[in-house]
Short mmCIF file of N, CA, C and O in Angstrom, two decimals:
data_model
loop_
_atom_site.label_atom_id
_atom_site.label_comp_id
_atom_site.label_asym_id
_atom_site.label_seq_id
_atom_site.Cartn_x
_atom_site.Cartn_y
_atom_site.Cartn_z
N UNK A 1 -98.88 14.24 -20.39
CA UNK A 1 -97.96 13.30 -20.97
C UNK A 1 -97.27 12.76 -19.69
O UNK A 1 -96.47 13.45 -18.93
N UNK A 2 -97.45 11.36 -19.84
CA UNK A 2 -96.58 10.73 -18.92
C UNK A 2 -94.89 10.46 -19.40
O UNK A 2 -94.88 10.23 -20.31
N UNK A 3 -93.79 10.43 -18.50
CA UNK A 3 -92.64 10.09 -18.96
C UNK A 3 -91.97 9.37 -18.00
O UNK A 3 -92.15 9.70 -16.91
N UNK A 4 -91.46 8.03 -18.48
CA UNK A 4 -91.40 6.76 -17.54
C UNK A 4 -89.58 6.55 -18.23
O UNK A 4 -89.21 6.65 -19.15
N UNK A 5 -88.97 6.30 -17.25
CA UNK A 5 -87.38 6.01 -17.27
C UNK A 5 -87.34 4.51 -17.04
O UNK A 5 -87.69 3.98 -15.99
N UNK A 6 -86.50 3.75 -17.81
CA UNK A 6 -86.11 2.60 -17.82
C UNK A 6 -84.82 2.08 -17.94
O UNK A 6 -84.29 2.78 -18.73
N UNK A 7 -84.06 1.32 -17.41
CA UNK A 7 -82.63 0.67 -17.64
C UNK A 7 -82.79 -0.84 -17.81
O UNK A 7 -83.45 -1.45 -17.34
N UNK A 8 -82.34 -0.92 -19.24
CA UNK A 8 -82.45 -2.60 -19.74
C UNK A 8 -81.22 -2.84 -19.88
O UNK A 8 -80.28 -2.03 -20.18
N UNK A 9 -80.80 -4.43 -19.71
CA UNK A 9 -79.47 -5.01 -20.37
C UNK A 9 -79.55 -4.82 -21.62
O UNK A 9 -81.06 -5.45 -21.99
N UNK A 10 -78.67 -5.26 -22.38
CA UNK A 10 -78.68 -5.72 -23.82
C UNK A 10 -79.22 -7.23 -23.66
O UNK A 10 -78.68 -8.08 -22.96
N UNK A 11 -80.42 -7.27 -24.60
CA UNK A 11 -80.72 -8.46 -24.73
C UNK A 11 -82.39 -8.57 -23.65
O UNK A 11 -83.34 -9.54 -23.93
N UNK A 12 -82.22 -7.59 -23.34
CA UNK A 12 -83.46 -7.47 -22.07
C UNK A 12 -84.61 -6.86 -22.60
O UNK A 12 -84.65 -6.01 -23.62
N UNK A 13 -85.93 -7.59 -22.41
CA UNK A 13 -87.08 -6.76 -22.84
C UNK A 13 -87.97 -6.11 -21.58
O UNK A 13 -87.74 -6.49 -20.40
N UNK A 14 -88.55 -5.11 -22.11
CA UNK A 14 -89.67 -4.39 -21.11
C UNK A 14 -91.18 -4.38 -21.88
O UNK A 14 -91.01 -3.78 -22.69
N UNK A 15 -92.07 -4.49 -21.03
CA UNK A 15 -93.40 -4.47 -21.61
C UNK A 15 -94.45 -3.20 -20.98
O UNK A 15 -94.13 -2.79 -19.99
N UNK A 16 -94.46 -2.74 -22.19
CA UNK A 16 -95.59 -1.32 -21.97
C UNK A 16 -97.03 -1.47 -22.33
O UNK A 16 -96.94 -2.01 -23.57
N UNK A 17 -97.67 -1.35 -21.29
CA UNK A 17 -99.23 -1.49 -21.80
C UNK A 17 -99.79 0.14 -21.77
O UNK A 17 -100.03 0.60 -20.82
N UNK A 18 -100.60 0.25 -22.87
CA UNK A 18 -101.40 1.59 -22.87
C UNK A 18 -102.74 1.15 -23.55
O UNK A 18 -103.08 0.17 -24.32
N UNK A 19 -103.34 2.07 -22.95
CA UNK A 19 -105.02 1.55 -23.00
C UNK A 19 -105.36 2.03 -24.52
O UNK A 19 -104.87 3.30 -25.20
N UNK A 20 -105.73 1.32 -25.25
CA UNK A 20 -106.36 1.78 -26.70
C UNK A 20 -107.89 2.49 -26.67
O UNK A 20 -108.43 2.15 -25.73
N UNK A 21 -108.04 3.09 -27.79
CA UNK A 21 -109.20 3.56 -27.95
C UNK A 21 -109.66 3.17 -29.84
O UNK A 21 -109.88 4.19 -30.28
N UNK A 22 -109.51 2.03 -29.93
CA UNK A 22 -109.78 1.62 -31.41
C UNK A 22 -110.78 1.92 -32.17
O UNK A 22 -111.45 2.31 -33.04
N UNK A 23 -112.07 1.65 -31.17
CA UNK A 23 -113.32 1.82 -31.37
C UNK A 23 -113.87 3.47 -31.80
O UNK A 23 -114.92 3.68 -32.66
N UNK A 24 -112.84 4.00 -31.43
CA UNK A 24 -112.99 5.67 -31.63
C UNK A 24 -112.04 5.98 -32.54
O UNK A 24 -112.01 7.46 -33.37
N UNK A 25 -111.21 5.08 -33.45
CA UNK A 25 -110.87 5.44 -34.47
C UNK A 25 -109.08 5.74 -34.32
O UNK A 25 -108.21 6.03 -35.22
N UNK A 26 -108.74 5.60 -32.75
CA UNK A 26 -107.40 5.74 -32.52
C UNK A 26 -106.34 5.13 -32.54
O UNK A 26 -106.94 3.75 -32.09
N UNK A 27 -104.84 5.03 -32.46
CA UNK A 27 -104.19 3.99 -32.87
C UNK A 27 -103.00 4.72 -32.28
O UNK A 27 -102.77 5.75 -32.10
N UNK A 28 -102.18 3.60 -31.76
CA UNK A 28 -100.87 4.29 -30.71
C UNK A 28 -99.74 4.08 -32.15
O UNK A 28 -99.60 3.12 -32.69
N UNK A 29 -98.90 5.28 -32.12
CA UNK A 29 -97.91 5.16 -33.18
C UNK A 29 -96.43 5.43 -32.35
O UNK A 29 -96.79 6.17 -30.91
N UNK A 30 -95.60 5.05 -32.61
CA UNK A 30 -94.12 5.51 -31.86
C UNK A 30 -92.98 6.15 -32.77
O UNK A 30 -92.95 5.76 -34.12
N UNK A 31 -92.08 6.89 -31.98
CA UNK A 31 -91.09 7.25 -32.83
C UNK A 31 -89.86 7.02 -31.89
O UNK A 31 -89.98 7.56 -30.72
N UNK A 32 -88.79 6.48 -32.45
CA UNK A 32 -87.50 6.32 -31.52
C UNK A 32 -86.47 7.52 -31.92
O UNK A 32 -86.22 7.64 -33.04
N UNK A 33 -86.01 8.19 -30.94
CA UNK A 33 -85.08 9.41 -31.27
C UNK A 33 -83.92 8.97 -30.30
O UNK A 33 -84.00 8.32 -29.32
N UNK A 34 -82.93 9.71 -30.46
CA UNK A 34 -81.36 9.54 -29.56
C UNK A 34 -81.05 8.25 -30.40
O UNK A 34 -80.78 8.35 -31.71
N UNK A 35 -80.37 7.25 -29.55
CA UNK A 35 -79.58 6.13 -30.04
C UNK A 35 -80.61 5.08 -30.65
O UNK A 35 -80.81 4.33 -29.94
N UNK A 36 -81.28 5.50 -32.07
CA UNK A 36 -82.31 4.72 -32.21
C UNK A 36 -81.97 3.11 -32.46
O UNK A 36 -82.73 2.25 -32.42
N UNK A 37 -80.61 2.83 -32.54
CA UNK A 37 -80.34 1.32 -32.73
C UNK A 37 -80.20 0.67 -31.47
O UNK A 37 -79.99 -0.44 -31.21
N UNK A 38 -80.37 1.69 -30.19
CA UNK A 38 -80.01 1.03 -28.75
C UNK A 38 -81.40 -0.16 -28.69
O UNK A 38 -80.97 -0.79 -27.72
N UNK A 39 -82.09 0.15 -29.14
CA UNK A 39 -83.66 -0.45 -28.87
C UNK A 39 -84.33 -0.96 -30.20
O UNK A 39 -84.08 -0.28 -31.37
N UNK A 40 -85.18 -1.66 -29.95
CA UNK A 40 -86.61 -2.25 -31.02
C UNK A 40 -87.45 -1.99 -30.26
O UNK A 40 -87.90 -2.58 -29.10
N UNK A 41 -88.71 -1.69 -30.99
CA UNK A 41 -90.01 -1.79 -30.47
C UNK A 41 -90.96 -2.63 -31.30
O UNK A 41 -91.08 -2.51 -32.65
N UNK A 42 -92.06 -3.54 -30.81
CA UNK A 42 -92.70 -4.23 -31.47
C UNK A 42 -94.16 -4.29 -30.68
O UNK A 42 -94.10 -3.95 -29.39
N UNK A 43 -95.23 -4.37 -31.50
CA UNK A 43 -96.57 -4.31 -30.41
C UNK A 43 -96.89 -5.81 -30.61
O UNK A 43 -97.03 -6.78 -31.31
N UNK A 44 -97.16 -6.41 -29.22
CA UNK A 44 -97.53 -7.82 -29.05
C UNK A 44 -99.12 -7.97 -29.41
O UNK A 44 -99.84 -7.07 -29.21
N UNK A 45 -99.40 -8.92 -30.27
CA UNK A 45 -100.69 -9.25 -30.61
C UNK A 45 -101.78 -9.36 -29.46
O UNK A 45 -101.43 -10.35 -28.52
N UNK A 46 -103.10 -8.82 -29.52
CA UNK A 46 -103.95 -9.38 -28.15
C UNK A 46 -104.35 -10.72 -28.35
O UNK A 46 -104.51 -11.09 -29.42
N UNK A 47 -104.90 -11.09 -27.25
CA UNK A 47 -105.26 -12.25 -27.10
C UNK A 47 -106.78 -12.31 -27.74
O UNK A 47 -107.56 -11.56 -27.71
N UNK A 48 -107.24 -13.27 -28.74
CA UNK A 48 -108.49 -13.07 -29.36
C UNK A 48 -109.69 -12.90 -28.43
O UNK A 48 -110.56 -12.37 -28.67
N UNK A 49 -109.23 -13.59 -27.06
CA UNK A 49 -110.84 -13.48 -26.14
C UNK A 49 -110.75 -11.83 -25.58
O UNK A 49 -112.05 -11.87 -25.47
N UNK A 50 -109.61 -11.23 -25.89
CA UNK A 50 -110.13 -10.01 -25.62
C UNK A 50 -110.78 -9.04 -26.75
O UNK A 50 -111.04 -7.82 -26.28
N UNK A 51 -110.85 -9.57 -27.74
CA UNK A 51 -111.28 -8.39 -28.75
C UNK A 51 -112.64 -8.50 -28.75
O UNK A 51 -113.30 -9.32 -29.66
N UNK A 52 -113.32 -7.72 -28.17
CA UNK A 52 -114.74 -7.36 -28.08
C UNK A 52 -115.26 -6.55 -28.99
O UNK A 52 -114.41 -5.11 -28.77
N UNK A 53 -116.03 -6.43 -29.50
CA UNK A 53 -116.47 -5.18 -30.38
C UNK A 53 -116.99 -4.26 -29.52
O UNK A 53 -117.67 -4.05 -29.01
N UNK A 54 -116.36 -3.10 -30.22
CA UNK A 54 -116.27 -1.56 -29.39
C UNK A 54 -115.65 -1.23 -28.10
O UNK A 54 -115.80 -0.43 -27.63
N UNK A 55 -114.96 -2.57 -27.46
CA UNK A 55 -114.23 -2.26 -26.52
C UNK A 55 -113.04 -1.68 -26.48
O UNK A 55 -112.28 -1.92 -27.87
N UNK A 56 -112.58 -0.97 -25.61
CA UNK A 56 -111.45 -0.35 -25.66
C UNK A 56 -110.60 -1.44 -25.43
O UNK A 56 -110.59 -2.07 -24.33
N UNK A 57 -109.39 -1.38 -25.62
CA UNK A 57 -108.16 -2.48 -25.82
C UNK A 57 -106.77 -1.99 -25.06
O UNK A 57 -106.62 -0.97 -25.39
N UNK A 58 -106.45 -2.78 -24.19
CA UNK A 58 -105.12 -2.19 -23.86
C UNK A 58 -103.93 -2.78 -24.87
O UNK A 58 -104.26 -4.13 -25.45
N UNK A 59 -103.35 -2.16 -25.10
CA UNK A 59 -102.21 -2.33 -26.28
C UNK A 59 -100.74 -2.99 -25.47
O UNK A 59 -100.64 -2.11 -24.63
N UNK A 60 -100.25 -3.61 -25.84
CA UNK A 60 -98.86 -4.24 -25.42
C UNK A 60 -97.61 -3.92 -26.62
O UNK A 60 -97.78 -4.43 -27.44
N UNK A 61 -96.84 -3.02 -26.16
CA UNK A 61 -95.62 -2.97 -26.78
C UNK A 61 -94.43 -3.26 -26.21
O UNK A 61 -94.06 -3.29 -24.73
N UNK A 62 -93.36 -3.98 -26.71
CA UNK A 62 -92.26 -4.71 -26.09
C UNK A 62 -91.16 -3.76 -26.67
O UNK A 62 -90.91 -3.97 -27.66
N UNK A 63 -90.17 -3.36 -25.78
CA UNK A 63 -88.90 -2.89 -25.98
C UNK A 63 -87.97 -3.71 -25.66
O UNK A 63 -87.65 -4.21 -24.41
N UNK A 64 -87.04 -4.18 -26.56
CA UNK A 64 -85.76 -4.65 -26.48
C UNK A 64 -84.54 -3.93 -26.32
O UNK A 64 -84.35 -2.93 -27.36
N UNK A 65 -83.78 -4.04 -25.48
CA UNK A 65 -82.36 -3.39 -25.24
C UNK A 65 -81.57 -4.33 -26.41
O UNK A 65 -81.30 -5.62 -26.08
N UNK A 66 -80.98 -3.44 -27.00
CA UNK A 66 -80.01 -3.85 -27.98
C UNK A 66 -78.36 -3.56 -28.03
O UNK A 66 -77.79 -4.63 -27.78
N UNK A 67 -78.06 -2.26 -28.02
CA UNK A 67 -76.76 -1.76 -27.76
C UNK A 67 -76.26 -1.18 -26.59
O UNK A 67 -76.84 -0.05 -26.35
N UNK A 68 -75.36 -1.96 -25.90
CA UNK A 68 -75.02 -1.47 -24.42
C UNK A 68 -74.57 0.10 -24.69
O UNK A 68 -73.71 0.48 -25.49
N UNK A 69 -74.50 0.84 -23.67
CA UNK A 69 -74.52 2.11 -23.83
C UNK A 69 -75.19 3.00 -24.40
O UNK A 69 -75.00 4.68 -24.62
N UNK A 70 -76.26 2.81 -25.06
CA UNK A 70 -77.12 3.51 -25.67
C UNK A 70 -78.09 4.12 -24.97
O UNK A 70 -78.74 3.58 -24.00
N UNK A 71 -78.59 5.48 -25.40
CA UNK A 71 -79.70 6.12 -24.49
C UNK A 71 -80.88 6.19 -26.03
O UNK A 71 -80.63 7.02 -26.99
N UNK A 72 -82.13 5.86 -25.60
CA UNK A 72 -83.20 6.04 -26.52
C UNK A 72 -84.34 6.83 -26.10
O UNK A 72 -84.59 6.48 -24.64
N UNK A 73 -85.03 7.61 -26.85
CA UNK A 73 -86.23 8.09 -26.08
C UNK A 73 -87.31 7.70 -27.15
O UNK A 73 -87.39 7.97 -28.46
N UNK A 74 -88.49 7.05 -26.59
CA UNK A 74 -89.52 6.49 -27.73
C UNK A 74 -90.68 7.40 -27.16
O UNK A 74 -90.98 7.39 -26.10
N UNK A 75 -91.24 7.87 -28.29
CA UNK A 75 -92.48 8.53 -27.89
C UNK A 75 -93.49 8.16 -28.58
O UNK A 75 -93.99 7.65 -29.97
N UNK A 76 -94.55 7.91 -27.72
CA UNK A 76 -95.93 7.01 -27.87
C UNK A 76 -97.08 8.13 -28.19
O UNK A 76 -97.09 9.00 -27.62
N UNK A 77 -97.66 8.05 -29.51
CA UNK A 77 -98.63 9.23 -29.55
C UNK A 77 -99.97 8.65 -30.05
O UNK A 77 -99.79 7.69 -31.00
N UNK A 78 -101.22 8.76 -29.46
CA UNK A 78 -102.33 8.01 -29.93
C UNK A 78 -103.00 9.11 -30.56
O UNK A 78 -103.31 10.38 -30.28
N UNK A 79 -103.14 8.50 -32.16
CA UNK A 79 -103.39 9.53 -33.03
C UNK A 79 -104.69 9.20 -33.67
O UNK A 79 -104.81 7.67 -33.76
N UNK A 80 -105.48 9.68 -34.81
CA UNK A 80 -106.52 9.08 -35.75
C UNK A 80 -106.03 9.25 -37.03
O UNK A 80 -105.57 10.64 -37.50
N UNK A 81 -105.40 8.13 -37.99
CA UNK A 81 -104.74 8.14 -38.87
C UNK A 81 -105.45 9.42 -40.00
O UNK A 81 -104.63 10.12 -41.08
N UNK A 82 -106.83 9.10 -40.15
CA UNK A 82 -107.64 9.85 -41.04
C UNK A 82 -107.23 11.38 -40.90
O UNK A 82 -107.68 12.32 -41.97
N UNK A 83 -106.88 11.92 -39.89
CA UNK A 83 -106.94 13.20 -39.17
C UNK A 83 -105.63 13.68 -38.57
O UNK A 83 -105.22 14.03 -37.64
N UNK A 84 -104.32 13.55 -39.70
CA UNK A 84 -103.20 13.92 -39.22
C UNK A 84 -102.85 15.18 -38.84
O UNK A 84 -102.00 15.58 -37.84
N UNK A 85 -103.82 16.29 -38.93
CA UNK A 85 -103.38 17.43 -38.52
C UNK A 85 -103.87 17.46 -36.85
O UNK A 85 -103.70 18.71 -36.33
N UNK A 86 -104.77 16.60 -36.28
CA UNK A 86 -105.11 16.75 -35.03
C UNK A 86 -103.79 16.49 -34.22
O UNK A 86 -103.31 15.86 -34.39
N UNK A 87 -104.12 17.09 -32.93
CA UNK A 87 -103.20 16.90 -31.73
C UNK A 87 -103.40 15.64 -31.35
O UNK A 87 -104.50 15.11 -31.49
N UNK A 88 -102.49 14.61 -30.93
CA UNK A 88 -102.45 13.64 -30.35
C UNK A 88 -103.76 13.35 -29.18
O UNK A 88 -103.63 14.66 -28.45
N UNK A 89 -104.68 12.28 -28.79
CA UNK A 89 -105.21 12.24 -28.04
C UNK A 89 -104.54 12.42 -26.56
O UNK A 89 -105.02 12.58 -25.62
N UNK A 90 -103.41 11.35 -26.87
CA UNK A 90 -102.67 11.15 -25.54
C UNK A 90 -101.17 10.62 -26.06
O UNK A 90 -101.27 10.49 -26.94
N UNK A 91 -100.14 11.09 -24.74
CA UNK A 91 -98.87 10.83 -25.59
C UNK A 91 -98.21 10.07 -24.15
O UNK A 91 -98.52 10.26 -23.26
N UNK A 92 -97.02 9.34 -24.44
CA UNK A 92 -96.34 8.68 -23.37
C UNK A 92 -95.01 8.66 -23.88
O UNK A 92 -94.74 8.33 -24.90
N UNK A 93 -93.88 8.79 -22.90
CA UNK A 93 -92.52 8.88 -23.46
C UNK A 93 -92.03 7.99 -22.54
O UNK A 93 -92.06 7.97 -21.38
N UNK A 94 -90.98 7.12 -23.08
CA UNK A 94 -90.20 6.28 -22.59
C UNK A 94 -88.82 6.26 -22.69
O UNK A 94 -88.22 6.40 -23.88
N UNK A 95 -88.28 6.75 -21.59
CA UNK A 95 -86.76 7.00 -21.67
C UNK A 95 -85.80 5.61 -21.52
O UNK A 95 -86.22 5.10 -20.31
N UNK A 96 -84.77 5.29 -22.56
CA UNK A 96 -84.56 3.81 -22.36
C UNK A 96 -82.76 4.13 -22.13
O UNK A 96 -82.25 4.59 -22.83
N UNK A 97 -82.27 3.44 -21.18
CA UNK A 97 -80.99 3.46 -20.99
C UNK A 97 -80.70 1.91 -21.23
O UNK A 97 -81.18 0.96 -20.54
N UNK A 98 -79.57 1.80 -21.98
CA UNK A 98 -79.05 0.28 -22.33
C UNK A 98 -77.81 0.09 -21.65
O UNK A 98 -76.82 0.68 -22.03
N UNK A 99 -77.71 -0.90 -20.92
CA UNK A 99 -76.41 -1.51 -20.02
C UNK A 99 -76.01 -2.71 -21.03
O UNK A 99 -77.03 -3.18 -21.54
N UNK A 100 -74.61 -2.79 -20.40
CA UNK A 100 -74.32 -4.39 -20.74
C UNK A 100 -74.68 -5.40 -20.19
O UNK A 100 -75.00 -5.29 -18.77
N UNK A 101 -75.35 -6.40 -20.85
CA UNK A 101 -75.79 -7.52 -20.27
C UNK A 101 -74.69 -8.33 -19.13
O UNK A 101 -73.48 -8.07 -19.13
N UNK A 102 -75.34 -8.71 -18.20
CA UNK A 102 -74.49 -9.26 -16.74
C UNK A 102 -74.00 -10.59 -17.41
O UNK A 102 -74.86 -11.41 -17.86
N UNK A 103 -72.56 -11.07 -17.15
CA UNK A 103 -72.58 -12.31 -17.51
C UNK A 103 -71.65 -12.85 -16.62
O UNK A 103 -71.15 -13.19 -15.69
#
């Protein structure tokens, strides 16, 4: 499991790219702990040209810094939803510190 630390200013974004395995039934899920209001997470839509049948797709997630002074931990897990008892195929943790915006 890889762990990465980033510092964002309030209003700043960070893009995280993770390799997908959708053809094998895996999806990335995420859970925010710590100061959950300090960040928001969304998935960027893949470009249509990248969507080839059976291909592994790189997934892009955008983390936005929201509340200065907050610290959040985002745990991404690659799982197969029909089999919730299985351990994740892969995991990634992003530690985020949100600072005041420079102005």
